[in-house]
N, C-alpha and C. Protein backbone atom coordinates (compact mmCIF):
# COMPACT_ATOMS: atom_id res chain seq x y z
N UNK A 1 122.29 -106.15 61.55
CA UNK A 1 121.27 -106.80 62.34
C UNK A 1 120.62 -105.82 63.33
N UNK A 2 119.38 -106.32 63.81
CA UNK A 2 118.99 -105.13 64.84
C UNK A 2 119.64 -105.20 65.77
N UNK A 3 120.56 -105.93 66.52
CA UNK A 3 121.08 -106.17 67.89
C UNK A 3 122.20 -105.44 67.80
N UNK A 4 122.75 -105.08 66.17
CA UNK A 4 124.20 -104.11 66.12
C UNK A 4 124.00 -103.06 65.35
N UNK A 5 122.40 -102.25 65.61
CA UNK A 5 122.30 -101.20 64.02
C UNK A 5 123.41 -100.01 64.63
N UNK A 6 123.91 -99.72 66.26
CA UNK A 6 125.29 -99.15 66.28
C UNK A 6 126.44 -99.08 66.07
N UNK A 7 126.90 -100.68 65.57
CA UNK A 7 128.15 -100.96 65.84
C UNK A 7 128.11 -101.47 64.35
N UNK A 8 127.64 -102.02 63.51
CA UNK A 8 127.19 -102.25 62.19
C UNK A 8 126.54 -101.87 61.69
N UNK A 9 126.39 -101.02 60.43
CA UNK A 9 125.22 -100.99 59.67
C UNK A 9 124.89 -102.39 58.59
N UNK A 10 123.86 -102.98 58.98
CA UNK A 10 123.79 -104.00 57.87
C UNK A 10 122.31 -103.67 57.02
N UNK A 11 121.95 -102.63 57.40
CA UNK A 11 120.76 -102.08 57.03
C UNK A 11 120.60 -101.28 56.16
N UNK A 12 120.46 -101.42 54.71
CA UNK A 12 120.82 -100.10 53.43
C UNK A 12 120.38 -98.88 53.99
N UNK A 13 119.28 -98.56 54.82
CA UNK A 13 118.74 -97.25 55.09
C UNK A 13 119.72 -96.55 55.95
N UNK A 14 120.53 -97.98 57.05
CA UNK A 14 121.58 -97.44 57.59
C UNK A 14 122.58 -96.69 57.01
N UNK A 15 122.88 -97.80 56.22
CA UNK A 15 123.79 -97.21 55.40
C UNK A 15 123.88 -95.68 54.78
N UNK A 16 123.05 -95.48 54.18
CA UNK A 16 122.48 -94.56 53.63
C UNK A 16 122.79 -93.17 54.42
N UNK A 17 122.10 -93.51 55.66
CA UNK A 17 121.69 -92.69 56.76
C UNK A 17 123.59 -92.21 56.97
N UNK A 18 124.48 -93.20 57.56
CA UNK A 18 126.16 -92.60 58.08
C UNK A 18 126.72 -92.20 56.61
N UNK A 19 126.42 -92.42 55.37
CA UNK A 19 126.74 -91.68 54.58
C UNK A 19 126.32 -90.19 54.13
N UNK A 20 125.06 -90.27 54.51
CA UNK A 20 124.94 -88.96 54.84
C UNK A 20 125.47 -87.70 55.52
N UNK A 21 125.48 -88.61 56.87
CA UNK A 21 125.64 -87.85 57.92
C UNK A 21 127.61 -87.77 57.72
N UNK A 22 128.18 -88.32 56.84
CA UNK A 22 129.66 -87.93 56.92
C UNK A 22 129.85 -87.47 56.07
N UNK A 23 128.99 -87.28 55.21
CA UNK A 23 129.53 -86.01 54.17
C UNK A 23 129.02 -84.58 54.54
């Protein structure tokens, strides 16, 4: 949701985005 795009990603781009960034 937008109120948790820190604490949740529920957002595929989010997603996307901390998979990135941990590999």
């Amino acid at each position: 949701g937008l109120g948790g795009l820190l604490t949740y990603p529920d957002s595929p781009l989010m997603v996307w985005a901390l998979a990135r960034l941990a590999s």
